[in-house]
Each structure stands twice: as C-alpha cells, then as structure tokens.
Amino acid sequence: MDRPSIAVVGVGAMGGALASGLLRAGWTPEEITLVEAYEPRAAEMRAATGCRTVAGADEGIRRQEVVVLAVKPQDIAPALAQLAGVMTPDQVLVALVAGVPISVYERSLAGVPVVRTMPNTPALIGEGITACAPGAYAEARHMALALTVLAAVGEVEEVEESMLDAVTAVSGSGPAYAYLLAEAMVAEGVRQGLDPDTALRLAARTIEGAGAMMAASEESPAELRRKVASPGGTTAAALAVMDRAGFTGVVGNAVEAAAERSRQLGAEAAGRKL
Ligand SMILES: NC(=O)c1ccc[n+]([C@@H]2O[C@H](COP(=O)([O-])OP(=O)(O)OC[C@H]3O[C@@H](n4cnc5c(N)ncnc54)[C@H](OP(=O)(O)O)[C@@H]3O)[C@@H](O)[C@H]2O)c1
C-alpha cells in the first residue's frame, strides 16, 4: 500500500515514537505533519524529525489521509473539539488514547472512520505490539491504512473493540509485568554474587530471548517451559517454588485487575461530558 499522508496530534512519548517509526519505515518528513502548540517542543521535534509542525489542528490535518490522535485521556475533550469541524469522512482517525471508547469519537466526528488502538511502550524502539479495533464507519480500506501506519512501530493485531480491555491487561500493561520479573531475578542474582549490570544484562536478554522463542516456535509456552525443566534439575527447583507460591494464579489475578481497571476507565471516559 502507498504511504498515506499523516498528521500526528499530540507529539509526546507515543506520538513522537510513531513519528520516528514512520520515518524509519520510509515515510518522508514531508508526508508527516506534527500538531504541537508548545513551540519549544515543536522546535525539538522539527530538529529531531525534519517534519513540519503546526500549532493548531485546522491547518495541520485538513489534507492528511490519516490523523493519529495521541493525547492523554484527560486531554481528549479539547483535542476532539479541535478535530470536530475539520476532519471529514474521507480521512481516518487512528486513536492511541487509552480507555476512550470509539463512540466518544463518533459522537463528535460525524461519519469519520475511527480506528481505536492500544499500543505498548516497546513501540518507542519499534518493538511494540498494537491492537486495533474498527469503529462503525471504518471499512477494510481504513483498517488497512491504520495497520500500515501502526506497523511502523511494531506488530499489529486486529480485534473487536470489546476485546481492548483484555488487550490492555495483557500487552498494554504487560511490559511492567516483565520488568517486575526482571527486577526480582536481578535482585536475587546480585544476592547470589553477580554484579548488578551483569545480572540485568542476563535477565533482560533472557526475557527477550524467551519472547523470541515463543514467537518463533510452534510449541506453546507450556511445552517450551517443560523442555527447559528436566526432572530434578535447577529449573524444576525454581518452578516448584513458583508453583507452591501460586505464581500462575497471582499473575492471572493481576491481569484480571488490569482488565477491570481498563473497563472502569472506559466507562468513566464514555460518561464524561465531551
Ligand atoms: N506511553 C505509554 O506507555 C502508552 C501505552 C499505551 C497507550 N498509551 C496512550 O497513548 C496516549 C499518549 O500517551 P503518551 O505517553 O504519549 O503521553 P504524553 O507523552 O503526555 O503525550 C501527549 C502529548 O499530547 C499533547 N497534547 C495534549 N493535548 C493536545 C492537543 N489538544 N493538541 C495537540 N497536542 C496535545 C501533549 O502536550 P503537552 O505536554 O503540552 O500537554 C503531549 O505532548 C495516551 O492516551 C496513553 O494512554 C500510552
């Protein structure tokens, strides 16, 4: 697919990462417009990307095929007010805003195709996974545009909007679970005599390598785990402790709590007067 022209509204961590990813993926600076009212940040982004920056949404987004909205949920009302009256149904809104339901955008932007997404922070280094869900006016061609754009910062999965709370709990919040596991591995590695830097390199690369194995292998995580854990061995000793402590149940409860919190935040966002 040809590279669509893109406006990014909200050039913070996620919007900035996406702009950088798009440039890495072959977009030219002329094809990307950054909407940023705060001039020092705009100047920084111009220097970093070579893209044009504009202070207000109007002039920035009028001719762009895809408008990416990457503001914090609490800033959604003024951002939507800017987009309403400027965006038209021949454009696509790709919303990276956590928790805000598609219905909120569709209420403000009559007939505009909306694709709601849940990225995760490894997007900052092009290693993210983003789930995206189509709104009522988003046809296959709009989804294709959104997927093309989001693929610049990692892998993309298409889901129903009702699945986004589960996605948030698994991959949106998920990097933090891996960091916690790494923290615990490093702390005990240091107690066992490793220096902290070496322990961190060992833990980080191990988690990365295990992720790559899961992605590359036909086998399930359970099968891969059983293969590492020979009876009576060191891994089996570790897994037995995890099992006795209810590790699987704790992680399950944690993911459930994240999904529940995501539902609450979504309900609050849907009920907020915009
Ligand atoms: N970072 C993550 O890990 C992550 C993961 C999943 C989803 N998300 C979602 O991605 C979205 C963006 O998060 P972030 O971490 O990138 O936040 P961020 O770093 O705070 O970036 C948001 C940016 O939007 C700008 N902004 C606010 N209102 C605007 C408006 N009306 N027009 C133009 N720009 C505006 C902000 O500018 P000012 O600073 O000047 O207000 C800021 O630069 C959030 O909804 C978040 O939930 C983030």
mmCIF file of C-alpha atoms and ligand atoms in Angstrom:
data_model
loop_
_atom_site.group_PDB
_atom_site.id
_atom_site.type_symbol
_atom_site.label_atom_id
_atom_site.label_comp_id
_atom_site.label_asym_id
_atom_site.label_seq_id
_atom_site.Cartn_x
_atom_site.Cartn_y
_atom_site.Cartn_z
ATOM 1 C CA MET A 1 0.000 0.000 0.000
ATOM 2 C CA ASP A 2 1.164 3.571 -0.738
ATOM 3 C CA ARG A 3 2.270 5.601 2.217
ATOM 4 C CA PRO A 4 -0.657 7.730 3.376
ATOM 5 C CA SER A 5 -0.015 11.307 4.491
ATOM 6 C CA ILE A 6 -0.280 11.585 8.264
ATOM 7 C CA ALA A 7 -0.914 14.194 10.923
ATOM 8 C CA VAL A 8 0.050 13.363 14.488
ATOM 9 C CA VAL A 9 -1.921 15.288 17.109
ATOM 10 C CA GLY A 10 -0.117 15.036 20.447
ATOM 11 C CA VAL A 11 3.601 14.573 19.976
ATOM 12 C CA GLY A 12 4.518 13.140 23.381
ATOM 13 C CA ALA A 13 6.062 9.759 24.067
ATOM 14 C CA MET A 14 3.716 7.729 21.845
ATOM 15 C CA GLY A 15 3.123 10.318 19.115
ATOM 16 C CA GLY A 16 6.853 11.037 18.953
ATOM 17 C CA ALA A 17 7.675 7.324 18.802
ATOM 18 C CA LEU A 18 5.205 6.839 15.986
ATOM 19 C CA ALA A 19 6.650 9.757 14.001
ATOM 20 C CA SER A 20 10.166 8.343 14.396
ATOM 21 C CA GLY A 21 8.944 4.869 13.460
ATOM 22 C CA LEU A 22 7.245 6.179 10.335
ATOM 23 C CA LEU A 23 10.462 7.882 9.225
ATOM 24 C CA ARG A 24 12.408 4.666 9.869
ATOM 25 C CA ALA A 25 9.791 2.784 7.843
ATOM 26 C CA GLY A 26 10.309 5.006 4.783
ATOM 27 C CA TRP A 27 7.917 7.931 5.190
ATOM 28 C CA THR A 28 9.498 11.227 4.221
ATOM 29 C CA PRO A 29 9.293 14.223 6.577
ATOM 30 C CA GLU A 30 7.083 15.977 4.009
ATOM 31 C CA GLU A 31 4.463 13.238 4.456
ATOM 32 C CA ILE A 32 4.128 13.788 8.211
ATOM 33 C CA THR A 33 2.695 16.833 9.975
ATOM 34 C CA LEU A 34 3.086 17.210 13.714
ATOM 35 C CA VAL A 35 0.467 19.213 15.610
ATOM 36 C CA GLU A 36 2.186 20.765 18.601
ATOM 37 C CA ALA A 37 1.205 24.100 20.147
ATOM 38 C CA TYR A 38 4.105 24.331 22.598
ATOM 39 C CA GLU A 39 6.854 25.943 20.474
ATOM 40 C CA PRO A 40 9.907 24.601 22.365
ATOM 41 C CA ARG A 41 8.641 21.025 21.919
ATOM 42 C CA ALA A 42 7.704 21.772 18.283
ATOM 43 C CA ALA A 43 11.229 23.078 17.639
ATOM 44 C CA GLU A 44 12.695 19.967 19.251
ATOM 45 C CA MET A 45 10.524 17.713 17.058
ATOM 46 C CA ARG A 46 11.382 19.656 13.884
ATOM 47 C CA ALA A 47 15.075 19.246 14.664
ATOM 48 C CA ALA A 48 14.680 15.539 15.504
ATOM 49 C CA THR A 49 12.458 14.544 12.565
ATOM 50 C CA GLY A 50 12.582 17.248 9.891
ATOM 51 C CA CYS A 51 8.776 17.155 9.846
ATOM 52 C CA ARG A 52 6.624 20.256 9.598
ATOM 53 C CA THR A 53 4.963 21.318 12.830
ATOM 54 C CA VAL A 54 1.780 23.342 13.149
ATOM 55 C CA ALA A 55 0.303 24.895 16.268
ATOM 56 C CA GLY A 56 -3.362 24.148 15.606
ATOM 57 C CA ALA A 57 -5.180 21.133 14.258
ATOM 58 C CA ASP A 58 -7.036 23.015 11.475
ATOM 59 C CA GLU A 59 -4.255 23.710 9.034
ATOM 60 C CA GLY A 60 -2.329 20.632 10.123
ATOM 61 C CA ILE A 61 -4.863 17.966 9.426
ATOM 62 C CA ARG A 62 -7.052 19.206 6.613
ATOM 63 C CA ARG A 63 -5.260 17.448 3.768
ATOM 64 C CA GLN A 64 -3.926 14.407 5.608
ATOM 65 C CA GLU A 65 -5.299 10.936 4.883
ATOM 66 C CA VAL A 66 -4.676 9.648 8.405
ATOM 67 C CA VAL A 67 -4.921 11.633 11.622
ATOM 68 C CA VAL A 68 -3.270 9.993 14.618
ATOM 69 C CA LEU A 69 -4.543 11.196 17.972
ATOM 70 C CA ALA A 70 -2.013 10.559 20.748
ATOM 71 C CA VAL A 71 -3.034 12.773 23.655
ATOM 72 C CA LYS A 72 -3.650 11.680 27.240
ATOM 73 C CA PRO A 73 -7.231 10.629 28.039
ATOM 74 C CA GLN A 74 -7.712 13.721 30.239
ATOM 75 C CA ASP A 75 -6.898 15.981 27.238
ATOM 76 C CA ILE A 76 -9.374 14.322 24.932
ATOM 77 C CA ALA A 77 -12.127 16.978 25.132
ATOM 78 C CA PRO A 78 -10.116 19.963 23.795
ATOM 79 C CA ALA A 79 -8.380 17.729 21.252
ATOM 80 C CA LEU A 80 -11.711 16.444 19.924
ATOM 81 C CA ALA A 81 -13.110 19.970 19.821
ATOM 82 C CA GLN A 82 -10.205 20.871 17.527
ATOM 83 C CA LEU A 83 -10.787 17.876 15.246
ATOM 84 C CA ALA A 84 -14.564 18.323 15.010
ATOM 85 C CA GLY A 85 -15.402 20.560 12.110
ATOM 86 C CA VAL A 86 -12.030 19.934 10.468
ATOM 87 C CA MET A 87 -11.955 16.164 9.915
ATOM 88 C CA THR A 88 -14.079 14.765 7.124
ATOM 89 C CA PRO A 89 -15.283 11.212 6.358
ATOM 90 C CA ASP A 90 -12.603 10.777 3.669
ATOM 91 C CA GLN A 91 -9.948 10.792 6.397
ATOM 92 C CA VAL A 92 -9.262 8.156 9.074
ATOM 93 C CA LEU A 93 -8.786 8.844 12.763
ATOM 94 C CA VAL A 94 -6.352 6.456 14.438
ATOM 95 C CA ALA A 95 -6.796 6.964 18.179
ATOM 96 C CA LEU A 96 -3.983 5.935 20.507
ATOM 97 C CA VAL A 97 -5.818 7.210 23.562
ATOM 98 C CA ALA A 98 -6.175 4.652 26.345
ATOM 99 C CA GLY A 99 -9.690 3.882 27.532
ATOM 100 C CA VAL A 100 -11.690 6.268 25.350
ATOM 101 C CA PRO A 101 -14.436 4.333 23.527
ATOM 102 C CA ILE A 102 -14.983 4.683 19.782
ATOM 103 C CA SER A 103 -18.498 6.015 20.480
ATOM 104 C CA VAL A 104 -16.948 9.153 22.036
ATOM 105 C CA TYR A 105 -15.111 9.997 18.790
ATOM 106 C CA GLU A 106 -18.066 9.085 16.606
ATOM 107 C CA ARG A 107 -20.326 11.402 18.610
ATOM 108 C CA SER A 108 -18.031 14.360 17.860
ATOM 109 C CA LEU A 109 -16.831 13.474 14.355
ATOM 110 C CA ALA A 110 -19.880 12.715 12.246
ATOM 111 C CA GLY A 111 -19.222 9.882 9.803
ATOM 112 C CA VAL A 112 -15.429 9.893 10.246
ATOM 113 C CA PRO A 113 -13.920 6.377 10.199
ATOM 114 C CA VAL A 114 -12.281 5.692 13.560
ATOM 115 C CA VAL A 115 -9.754 3.005 14.445
ATOM 116 C CA ARG A 116 -9.134 2.696 18.178
ATOM 117 C CA THR A 117 -5.831 1.210 19.232
ATOM 118 C CA MET A 118 -3.912 0.026 22.284
ATOM 119 C CA PRO A 119 -0.153 0.239 21.776
ATOM 120 C CA ASN A 120 2.533 -0.601 24.317
ATOM 121 C CA THR A 121 5.768 1.124 25.258
ATOM 122 C CA PRO A 122 8.207 -1.077 23.310
ATOM 123 C CA ALA A 123 6.752 0.918 20.376
ATOM 124 C CA LEU A 124 9.278 3.548 21.457
ATOM 125 C CA ILE A 125 12.021 1.338 19.989
ATOM 126 C CA GLY A 126 9.922 -0.136 17.162
ATOM 127 C CA GLU A 127 9.258 -3.361 19.101
ATOM 128 C CA GLY A 128 5.685 -2.746 20.198
ATOM 129 C CA ILE A 129 2.511 -4.663 19.627
ATOM 130 C CA THR A 130 -0.601 -2.647 18.921
ATOM 131 C CA ALA A 131 -4.131 -3.992 18.868
ATOM 132 C CA CYS A 132 -6.654 -2.052 16.859
ATOM 133 C CA ALA A 133 -10.419 -2.125 16.558
ATOM 134 C CA PRO A 134 -12.599 -0.580 13.844
ATOM 135 C CA GLY A 135 -15.485 1.786 14.525
ATOM 136 C CA ALA A 136 -18.825 1.775 12.708
ATOM 137 C CA TYR A 137 -17.549 3.782 9.713
ATOM 138 C CA ALA A 138 -14.159 2.092 9.395
ATOM 139 C CA GLU A 139 -14.147 -0.144 6.335
ATOM 140 C CA ALA A 140 -11.460 -2.622 5.315
ATOM 141 C CA ARG A 141 -9.545 0.092 3.417
ATOM 142 C CA HIS A 142 -9.480 2.313 6.518
ATOM 143 C CA MET A 143 -8.230 -0.567 8.644
ATOM 144 C CA ALA A 144 -5.562 -1.259 6.039
ATOM 145 C CA LEU A 145 -4.404 2.363 6.291
ATOM 146 C CA ALA A 146 -4.307 2.178 10.092
ATOM 147 C CA LEU A 147 -2.387 -1.123 10.019
ATOM 148 C CA THR A 148 0.155 0.339 7.586
ATOM 149 C CA VAL A 149 0.766 3.277 9.905
ATOM 150 C CA LEU A 150 0.921 1.263 13.145
ATOM 151 C CA ALA A 151 3.233 -1.360 11.643
ATOM 152 C CA ALA A 152 5.919 1.355 11.737
ATOM 153 C CA VAL A 153 6.317 0.779 15.494
ATOM 154 C CA GLY A 154 5.914 -2.981 15.735
ATOM 155 C CA GLU A 155 3.380 -5.713 15.177
ATOM 156 C CA VAL A 156 -0.330 -5.105 14.800
ATOM 157 C CA GLU A 157 -3.350 -7.235 15.732
ATOM 158 C CA GLU A 158 -6.929 -6.572 14.707
ATOM 159 C CA VAL A 159 -9.549 -7.155 17.433
ATOM 160 C CA GLU A 160 -13.133 -6.220 18.295
ATOM 161 C CA GLU A 161 -13.415 -3.109 20.452
ATOM 162 C CA SER A 162 -14.878 -5.217 23.289
ATOM 163 C CA MET A 163 -11.515 -7.030 23.482
ATOM 164 C CA LEU A 164 -9.462 -3.901 24.119
ATOM 165 C CA ASP A 165 -9.770 -4.144 27.923
ATOM 166 C CA ALA A 166 -8.267 -7.631 27.762
ATOM 167 C CA VAL A 167 -5.610 -6.392 25.337
ATOM 168 C CA THR A 168 -4.776 -3.528 27.696
ATOM 169 C CA ALA A 169 -4.361 -6.014 30.542
ATOM 170 C CA VAL A 170 -2.136 -8.385 28.557
ATOM 171 C CA SER A 171 0.033 -6.256 26.249
ATOM 172 C CA GLY A 172 -0.693 -2.620 27.196
ATOM 173 C CA SER A 173 0.290 -3.101 30.842
ATOM 174 C CA GLY A 174 2.294 -6.247 30.131
ATOM 175 C CA PRO A 175 5.783 -4.733 29.807
ATOM 176 C CA ALA A 176 5.576 -3.813 33.505
ATOM 177 C CA TYR A 177 4.999 -7.470 34.440
ATOM 178 C CA ALA A 178 8.160 -8.451 32.572
ATOM 179 C CA TYR A 179 10.075 -5.612 34.267
ATOM 180 C CA LEU A 180 8.922 -6.830 37.687
ATOM 181 C CA LEU A 181 10.066 -10.351 36.870
ATOM 182 C CA ALA A 182 13.414 -8.926 35.758
ATOM 183 C CA GLU A 183 13.720 -6.862 38.944
ATOM 184 C CA ALA A 184 13.213 -9.954 41.089
ATOM 185 C CA MET A 185 15.665 -12.027 39.019
ATOM 186 C CA VAL A 186 18.309 -9.292 39.189
ATOM 187 C CA ALA A 187 17.877 -8.735 42.939
ATOM 188 C CA GLU A 188 18.420 -12.393 43.721
ATOM 189 C CA GLY A 189 21.194 -12.688 41.117
ATOM 190 C CA VAL A 190 23.027 -9.890 42.935
ATOM 191 C CA ARG A 191 22.417 -11.635 46.281
ATOM 192 C CA GLN A 192 23.992 -14.719 44.687
ATOM 193 C CA GLY A 193 27.114 -12.673 43.876
ATOM 194 C CA LEU A 194 26.587 -11.208 40.389
ATOM 195 C CA ASP A 195 27.306 -7.540 39.838
ATOM 196 C CA PRO A 196 24.086 -5.590 39.100
ATOM 197 C CA ASP A 197 24.943 -4.723 35.481
ATOM 198 C CA THR A 198 25.744 -8.304 34.583
ATOM 199 C CA ALA A 199 22.611 -9.538 36.378
ATOM 200 C CA LEU A 200 20.498 -7.029 34.451
ATOM 201 C CA ARG A 201 22.015 -7.988 31.100
ATOM 202 C CA LEU A 202 21.412 -11.662 31.857
ATOM 203 C CA ALA A 203 17.793 -11.088 32.937
ATOM 204 C CA ALA A 204 16.893 -8.696 30.119
ATOM 205 C CA ARG A 205 18.388 -10.837 27.382
ATOM 206 C CA THR A 206 16.761 -13.937 28.860
ATOM 207 C CA ILE A 207 13.306 -12.356 28.773
ATOM 208 C CA GLU A 208 13.959 -11.061 25.258
ATOM 209 C CA GLY A 209 15.212 -14.469 24.118
ATOM 210 C CA ALA A 210 12.251 -16.276 25.687
ATOM 211 C CA GLY A 211 9.911 -13.887 23.867
ATOM 212 C CA ALA A 212 11.705 -14.566 20.583
ATOM 213 C CA MET A 213 11.425 -18.337 21.213
ATOM 214 C CA MET A 214 7.677 -18.057 21.785
ATOM 215 C CA ALA A 215 7.287 -16.023 18.604
ATOM 216 C CA ALA A 216 9.439 -18.396 16.517
ATOM 217 C CA SER A 217 8.326 -21.751 17.894
ATOM 218 C CA GLU A 218 5.273 -23.844 17.039
ATOM 219 C CA GLU A 219 5.258 -25.035 20.638
ATOM 220 C CA SER A 220 3.153 -23.470 23.378
ATOM 221 C CA PRO A 221 4.796 -21.628 26.285
ATOM 222 C CA ALA A 222 3.878 -24.623 28.500
ATOM 223 C CA GLU A 223 5.706 -27.015 26.155
ATOM 224 C CA LEU A 224 8.732 -24.743 25.944
ATOM 225 C CA ARG A 225 8.780 -24.495 29.742
ATOM 226 C CA ARG A 226 8.599 -28.272 30.177
ATOM 227 C CA LYS A 227 11.541 -28.672 27.787
ATOM 228 C CA VAL A 228 13.731 -26.368 29.897
ATOM 229 C CA ALA A 229 12.783 -28.062 33.151
ATOM 230 C CA SER A 230 14.360 -31.516 33.250
ATOM 231 C CA PRO A 231 13.205 -33.534 36.281
ATOM 232 C CA GLY A 232 15.396 -32.970 39.316
ATOM 233 C CA GLY A 233 17.170 -30.047 37.657
ATOM 234 C CA THR A 234 17.677 -26.410 38.557
ATOM 235 C CA THR A 235 14.762 -25.003 36.539
ATOM 236 C CA ALA A 236 12.404 -27.587 38.020
ATOM 237 C CA ALA A 237 13.519 -26.484 41.508
ATOM 238 C CA ALA A 238 12.686 -22.876 40.664
ATOM 239 C CA LEU A 239 9.357 -23.698 39.037
ATOM 240 C CA ALA A 240 8.328 -25.805 42.041
ATOM 241 C CA VAL A 241 8.768 -22.747 44.280
ATOM 242 C CA MET A 242 6.745 -20.609 41.880
ATOM 243 C CA ASP A 243 4.049 -23.241 41.750
ATOM 244 C CA ARG A 244 3.809 -23.576 45.554
ATOM 245 C CA ALA A 245 3.575 -19.761 45.856
ATOM 246 C CA GLY A 246 0.683 -19.672 43.382
ATOM 247 C CA PHE A 247 2.597 -17.701 40.737
ATOM 248 C CA THR A 248 0.170 -18.521 37.899
ATOM 249 C CA GLY A 249 -2.851 -17.529 39.978
ATOM 250 C CA VAL A 250 -1.211 -14.270 41.088
ATOM 251 C CA VAL A 251 -0.402 -13.284 37.511
ATOM 252 C CA GLY A 252 -3.942 -14.230 36.470
ATOM 253 C CA ASN A 253 -5.399 -12.047 39.221
ATOM 254 C CA ALA A 254 -3.096 -9.201 38.207
ATOM 255 C CA VAL A 255 -4.176 -9.363 34.564
ATOM 256 C CA GLU A 256 -7.820 -9.529 35.691
ATOM 257 C CA ALA A 257 -7.338 -6.408 37.849
ATOM 258 C CA ALA A 258 -5.831 -4.521 34.894
ATOM 259 C CA ALA A 259 -8.754 -5.512 32.648
ATOM 260 C CA GLU A 260 -11.244 -4.421 35.303
ATOM 261 C CA ARG A 261 -9.469 -1.068 35.738
ATOM 262 C CA SER A 262 -9.480 -0.582 31.979
ATOM 263 C CA ARG A 263 -13.263 -1.196 31.935
ATOM 264 C CA GLN A 264 -13.738 1.367 34.727
ATOM 265 C CA LEU A 265 -11.621 3.972 32.924
ATOM 266 C CA GLY A 266 -13.531 3.338 29.702
ATOM 267 C CA ALA A 267 -16.879 3.746 31.471
ATOM 268 C CA GLU A 268 -15.681 6.999 33.037
ATOM 269 C CA ALA A 269 -14.480 8.276 29.648
ATOM 270 C CA ALA A 270 -17.778 7.309 27.964
ATOM 271 C CA GLY A 271 -19.799 9.023 30.684
ATOM 272 C CA ARG A 272 -17.724 12.190 30.730
ATOM 273 C CA LYS A 273 -19.383 15.151 29.109
ATOM 274 C CA LEU A 274 -17.388 15.967 25.968
HETATM 275 N N1 LIG B 1 3.159 5.724 26.884
HETATM 276 C C1 LIG B 1 2.611 4.531 27.017
HETATM 277 O O1 LIG B 1 3.142 3.604 27.576
HETATM 278 C C2 LIG B 1 1.277 4.227 26.438
HETATM 279 C C3 LIG B 1 0.887 2.894 26.265
HETATM 280 C C4 LIG B 1 -0.369 2.651 25.736
HETATM 281 C C5 LIG B 1 -1.197 3.728 25.417
HETATM 282 N N2 LIG B 1 -0.766 4.995 25.604
HETATM 283 C C6 LIG B 1 -1.658 6.077 25.291
HETATM 284 O O2 LIG B 1 -1.076 6.943 24.353
HETATM 285 C C7 LIG B 1 -1.588 8.251 24.601
HETATM 286 C C8 LIG B 1 -0.427 9.228 24.632
HETATM 287 O O3 LIG B 1 0.402 8.884 25.739
HETATM 288 P P1 LIG B 1 1.857 9.463 25.899
HETATM 289 O O4 LIG B 1 2.547 8.609 26.895
HETATM 290 O O5 LIG B 1 2.454 9.648 24.540
HETATM 291 O O6 LIG B 1 1.501 10.874 26.553
HETATM 292 P P2 LIG B 1 2.352 12.198 26.561
HETATM 293 O O7 LIG B 1 3.813 11.885 26.457
HETATM 294 O O8 LIG B 1 1.852 13.035 27.691
HETATM 295 O O9 LIG B 1 1.959 12.864 25.189
HETATM 296 C C9 LIG B 1 0.737 13.523 24.958
HETATM 297 C C10 LIG B 1 1.066 14.756 24.099
HETATM 298 O O10 LIG B 1 -0.120 15.319 23.609
HETATM 299 C C11 LIG B 1 -0.007 16.740 23.695
HETATM 300 N N3 LIG B 1 -1.346 17.334 23.640
HETATM 301 C C12 LIG B 1 -2.288 17.395 24.605
HETATM 302 N N4 LIG B 1 -3.412 17.991 24.144
HETATM 303 C C13 LIG B 1 -3.177 18.315 22.847
HETATM 304 C C14 LIG B 1 -3.943 18.940 21.818
HETATM 305 N N5 LIG B 1 -5.200 19.364 22.023
HETATM 306 N N6 LIG B 1 -3.374 19.139 20.600
HETATM 307 C C15 LIG B 1 -2.125 18.743 20.362
HETATM 308 N N7 LIG B 1 -1.328 18.131 21.292
HETATM 309 C C16 LIG B 1 -1.857 17.920 22.522
HETATM 310 C C17 LIG B 1 0.721 16.944 24.986
HETATM 311 O O11 LIG B 1 1.274 18.219 25.034
HETATM 312 P P3 LIG B 1 1.505 18.923 26.475
HETATM 313 O O12 LIG B 1 2.518 18.103 27.164
HETATM 314 O O13 LIG B 1 1.967 20.292 26.079
HETATM 315 O O14 LIG B 1 0.174 18.894 27.168
HETATM 316 C C18 LIG B 1 1.783 15.849 24.891
HETATM 317 O O15 LIG B 1 2.892 16.267 24.136
HETATM 318 C C19 LIG B 1 -2.329 8.219 25.938
HETATM 319 O O16 LIG B 1 -3.713 8.248 25.718
HETATM 320 C C20 LIG B 1 -1.898 6.933 26.530
HETATM 321 O O17 LIG B 1 -2.921 6.388 27.325
HETATM 322 C C21 LIG B 1 0.466 5.273 26.098
#
